[in-house]
Amino acid sequence: MYIVVHNIDGPCLRKHQTSLAVLASNPRIHLLASIDHIEAPLIWDTSSITRFNWTWHDLTTFEPYTVETSYENFTTEAKELGPRGVLHVLASLTENAKGIFRILAEYQIAESVMDDTPESQKAGSTIPEMPYNSYFTACRDQFLVTSEMTFRSQLTEFRDHKVIQSRHAPDGTELVFIPLNAATLGTILEGMD
């Protein structure tokens, strides 16, 4: 018997790893699995690794993120990533990348709280935007990036997954933002901890 498991390191299967390892240890059962996170093998203890008896092959698809997650309901709207999707993206990134996201999310939450006046609510809700230079400086000051090139590289990763967006102000200043409201960002930050 062959069992194929896509994303064996996914949140839904994490508590079933021992059961899957027992199945895989049966000589008549063959388990084929994919992983999404580069550090996924850290979820298994020595006993599970022995039972799985993995043979590793790098079969990176290089497909856009939307293709890889097309069978899951990660989005709240067709063009907007929801909290579950953002957490999925963040789970596959480095601690520095998560810190870069956290700085912008905390900024937007703080700005939303400061702008929580009856006048602003009547005008319609707007997402606070952080000037690119201020964002870069904050990330550099926290030792999350060492150069603007590495910062741009991290932003490109977030933009590819539609987690962070940017626009240019009339004066030419680049403004960066996460296209989610403060409450949703708070939920995401709690999920990161």
Short mmCIF file of C-alpha atoms in Angstrom, two decimals:
data_model
loop_
_atom_site.label_atom_id
_atom_site.label_comp_id
_atom_site.label_asym_id
_atom_site.label_seq_id
_atom_site.Cartn_x
_atom_site.Cartn_y
_atom_site.Cartn_z
CA MET A 1 0.00 0.00 0.00
CA TYR A 2 1.20 3.50 -0.87
CA ILE A 3 0.13 6.57 1.08
CA VAL A 4 0.82 10.02 -0.33
CA VAL A 5 0.75 12.94 2.12
CA HIS A 6 1.07 16.50 0.88
CA ASN A 7 2.59 18.87 3.46
CA ILE A 8 3.21 16.35 6.23
CA ASP A 9 4.55 19.19 8.38
CA GLY A 10 1.29 21.16 8.11
CA PRO A 11 -0.62 22.27 11.20
CA CYS A 12 -3.40 19.71 10.71
CA LEU A 13 -1.00 16.76 10.74
CA ARG A 14 1.47 17.83 13.46
CA LYS A 15 -0.31 15.96 16.25
CA HIS A 16 -0.53 12.79 14.12
CA GLN A 17 3.18 12.37 13.39
CA THR A 18 3.59 9.36 15.72
CA SER A 19 0.69 7.54 14.05
CA LEU A 20 2.10 8.25 10.61
CA ALA A 21 5.54 7.03 11.73
CA VAL A 22 4.03 3.76 12.98
CA LEU A 23 2.28 3.30 9.63
CA ALA A 24 5.48 4.05 7.74
CA SER A 25 7.41 1.48 9.78
CA ASN A 26 5.21 -1.32 8.41
CA PRO A 27 7.16 -3.01 5.57
CA ARG A 28 3.99 -3.31 3.48
CA ILE A 29 3.12 0.38 3.69
CA HIS A 30 5.08 2.97 1.74
CA LEU A 31 4.74 6.62 2.66
CA LEU A 32 5.49 9.43 0.19
CA ALA A 33 5.34 12.92 1.65
CA SER A 34 6.14 16.52 0.88
CA ILE A 35 7.13 19.28 3.29
CA ASP A 36 6.66 23.04 3.02
CA HIS A 37 8.98 24.30 5.73
CA ILE A 38 12.74 23.95 5.38
CA GLU A 39 13.07 23.07 9.07
CA ALA A 40 10.22 20.53 9.08
CA PRO A 41 12.45 17.60 10.13
CA LEU A 42 12.82 19.28 13.53
CA ILE A 43 9.26 18.20 14.42
CA TRP A 44 10.35 14.56 14.57
CA ASP A 45 12.23 12.92 17.40
CA THR A 46 14.85 10.21 16.83
CA SER A 47 12.29 7.42 17.21
CA SER A 48 9.99 8.93 14.56
CA ILE A 49 12.86 9.52 12.15
CA THR A 50 13.90 5.87 12.53
CA ARG A 51 10.34 4.68 11.90
CA PHE A 52 9.84 6.93 8.88
CA ASN A 53 13.21 5.85 7.42
CA TRP A 54 13.12 8.78 5.01
CA THR A 55 14.88 9.02 1.69
CA TRP A 56 15.18 12.73 0.89
CA HIS A 57 14.81 14.27 -2.57
CA ASP A 58 14.72 17.99 -3.31
CA LEU A 59 11.81 18.46 -5.70
CA THR A 60 11.19 22.19 -5.37
CA THR A 61 8.43 23.19 -7.79
CA PHE A 62 9.24 26.91 -8.12
CA GLU A 63 5.52 27.39 -8.72
CA PRO A 64 3.88 30.58 -7.46
CA TYR A 65 2.56 30.38 -3.91
CA THR A 66 -1.04 30.51 -5.19
CA VAL A 67 -0.57 27.22 -7.02
CA GLU A 68 0.91 25.48 -3.96
CA THR A 69 -2.01 26.53 -1.76
CA SER A 70 -4.79 26.42 -4.33
CA TYR A 71 -6.47 23.49 -2.56
CA GLU A 72 -6.69 25.24 0.80
CA ASN A 73 -8.95 28.07 1.86
CA PHE A 74 -6.28 30.53 2.99
CA THR A 75 -7.79 33.70 1.59
CA THR A 76 -10.59 35.92 2.77
CA GLU A 77 -11.09 37.32 -0.71
CA ALA A 78 -9.65 36.30 -4.04
CA LYS A 79 -6.96 38.98 -3.99
CA GLU A 80 -6.35 39.36 -0.24
CA LEU A 81 -4.49 37.00 2.03
CA GLY A 82 -6.21 36.21 5.31
CA PRO A 83 -4.63 35.64 8.74
CA ARG A 84 -4.24 31.91 8.22
CA GLY A 85 -2.43 32.45 4.93
CA VAL A 86 -0.14 35.10 6.44
CA LEU A 87 0.75 32.76 9.32
CA HIS A 88 1.47 30.00 6.79
CA VAL A 89 3.83 32.30 4.89
CA LEU A 90 5.51 33.49 8.11
CA ALA A 91 6.03 29.89 9.28
CA SER A 92 8.33 29.28 6.33
CA LEU A 93 10.45 32.40 6.87
CA THR A 94 13.47 33.18 9.04
CA GLU A 95 13.22 34.85 12.44
CA ASN A 96 14.61 38.07 10.93
CA ALA A 97 11.90 38.07 8.26
CA LYS A 98 9.27 37.55 10.95
CA GLY A 99 10.78 40.48 12.85
CA ILE A 100 10.54 42.65 9.73
CA PHE A 101 6.86 41.77 9.45
CA ARG A 102 6.30 42.41 13.18
CA ILE A 103 7.76 45.93 12.99
CA LEU A 104 5.33 46.97 10.26
CA ALA A 105 2.37 45.21 11.90
CA GLU A 106 3.03 46.85 15.27
CA TYR A 107 3.44 50.24 13.58
CA GLN A 108 0.10 49.86 11.80
CA ILE A 109 -1.65 48.76 14.99
CA ALA A 110 -0.21 51.72 16.93
CA GLU A 111 -1.17 54.17 14.18
CA SER A 112 -4.69 52.70 14.01
CA VAL A 113 -5.14 53.17 17.75
CA MET A 114 -3.90 56.77 17.55
CA ASP A 115 -6.21 57.47 14.60
CA ASP A 116 -9.26 55.87 16.27
CA THR A 117 -11.28 59.07 16.47
CA PRO A 118 -14.96 59.55 15.49
CA GLU A 119 -13.87 61.78 12.60
CA SER A 120 -11.56 59.14 11.14
CA GLN A 121 -14.25 56.47 11.48
CA LYS A 122 -16.72 58.66 9.58
CA ALA A 123 -14.18 59.26 6.82
CA GLY A 124 -13.81 55.50 6.32
CA SER A 125 -11.15 53.13 7.52
CA THR A 126 -7.73 53.53 5.99
CA ILE A 127 -4.72 51.32 6.54
CA PRO A 128 -1.75 53.18 8.04
CA GLU A 129 1.29 53.27 5.77
CA MET A 130 4.91 53.49 6.89
CA PRO A 131 7.47 55.40 4.82
CA TYR A 132 10.00 53.01 3.30
CA ASN A 133 13.00 54.84 4.77
CA SER A 134 11.53 54.77 8.28
CA TYR A 135 10.73 51.07 7.90
CA PHE A 136 14.25 50.26 6.73
CA THR A 137 15.79 52.30 9.56
CA ALA A 138 13.61 50.56 12.18
CA CYS A 139 14.58 47.12 10.83
CA ARG A 140 18.28 48.04 10.69
CA ASP A 141 18.16 49.44 14.24
CA GLN A 142 16.73 46.10 15.42
CA PHE A 143 19.57 44.27 13.57
CA LEU A 144 17.09 42.46 11.32
CA VAL A 145 18.86 43.62 8.15
CA THR A 146 22.35 44.92 7.50
CA SER A 147 21.87 46.61 4.16
CA GLU A 148 19.15 48.07 2.00
CA MET A 149 19.72 45.28 -0.51
CA THR A 150 18.85 42.57 2.05
CA PHE A 151 15.86 44.64 3.17
CA ARG A 152 14.59 44.93 -0.42
CA SER A 153 15.09 41.19 -0.83
CA GLN A 154 12.92 40.49 2.22
CA LEU A 155 10.25 42.90 1.00
CA THR A 156 10.21 41.14 -2.37
CA GLU A 157 9.47 37.85 -0.59
CA PHE A 158 6.54 39.46 1.24
CA ARG A 159 5.29 41.16 -1.92
CA ASP A 160 5.39 37.90 -3.87
CA HIS A 161 2.99 36.42 -1.31
CA LYS A 162 0.91 39.61 -1.20
CA VAL A 163 1.59 39.98 2.53
CA ILE A 164 3.11 43.46 2.20
CA GLN A 165 2.24 46.03 -0.43
CA SER A 166 3.52 49.48 -1.27
CA ARG A 167 2.54 52.57 -3.17
CA HIS A 168 4.09 55.92 -3.99
CA ALA A 169 2.78 59.12 -2.40
CA PRO A 170 2.32 62.23 -4.59
CA ASP A 171 5.71 63.52 -3.38
CA GLY A 172 7.39 60.28 -4.55
CA THR A 173 7.83 58.73 -1.09
CA GLU A 174 7.40 54.96 -1.09
CA LEU A 175 4.84 53.90 1.51
CA VAL A 176 4.71 50.30 2.76
CA PHE A 177 1.73 48.57 4.38
CA ILE A 178 0.14 45.23 5.22
CA PRO A 179 -3.34 45.18 3.60
CA LEU A 180 -5.09 44.03 6.79
CA ASN A 181 -6.87 45.91 9.58
CA ALA A 182 -5.43 46.33 13.09
CA ALA A 183 -7.61 43.60 14.64
CA THR A 184 -6.48 41.04 12.08
CA LEU A 185 -2.85 42.08 12.53
CA GLY A 186 -3.24 41.63 16.28
CA THR A 187 -4.54 38.10 15.72
CA ILE A 188 -1.58 37.33 13.46
CA LEU A 189 0.93 38.67 15.99
CA GLU A 190 -0.66 36.50 18.71
CA GLY A 191 -0.39 33.50 16.40
CA MET A 192 3.32 34.22 15.85
CA ASP A 193 4.08 34.00 19.58
#
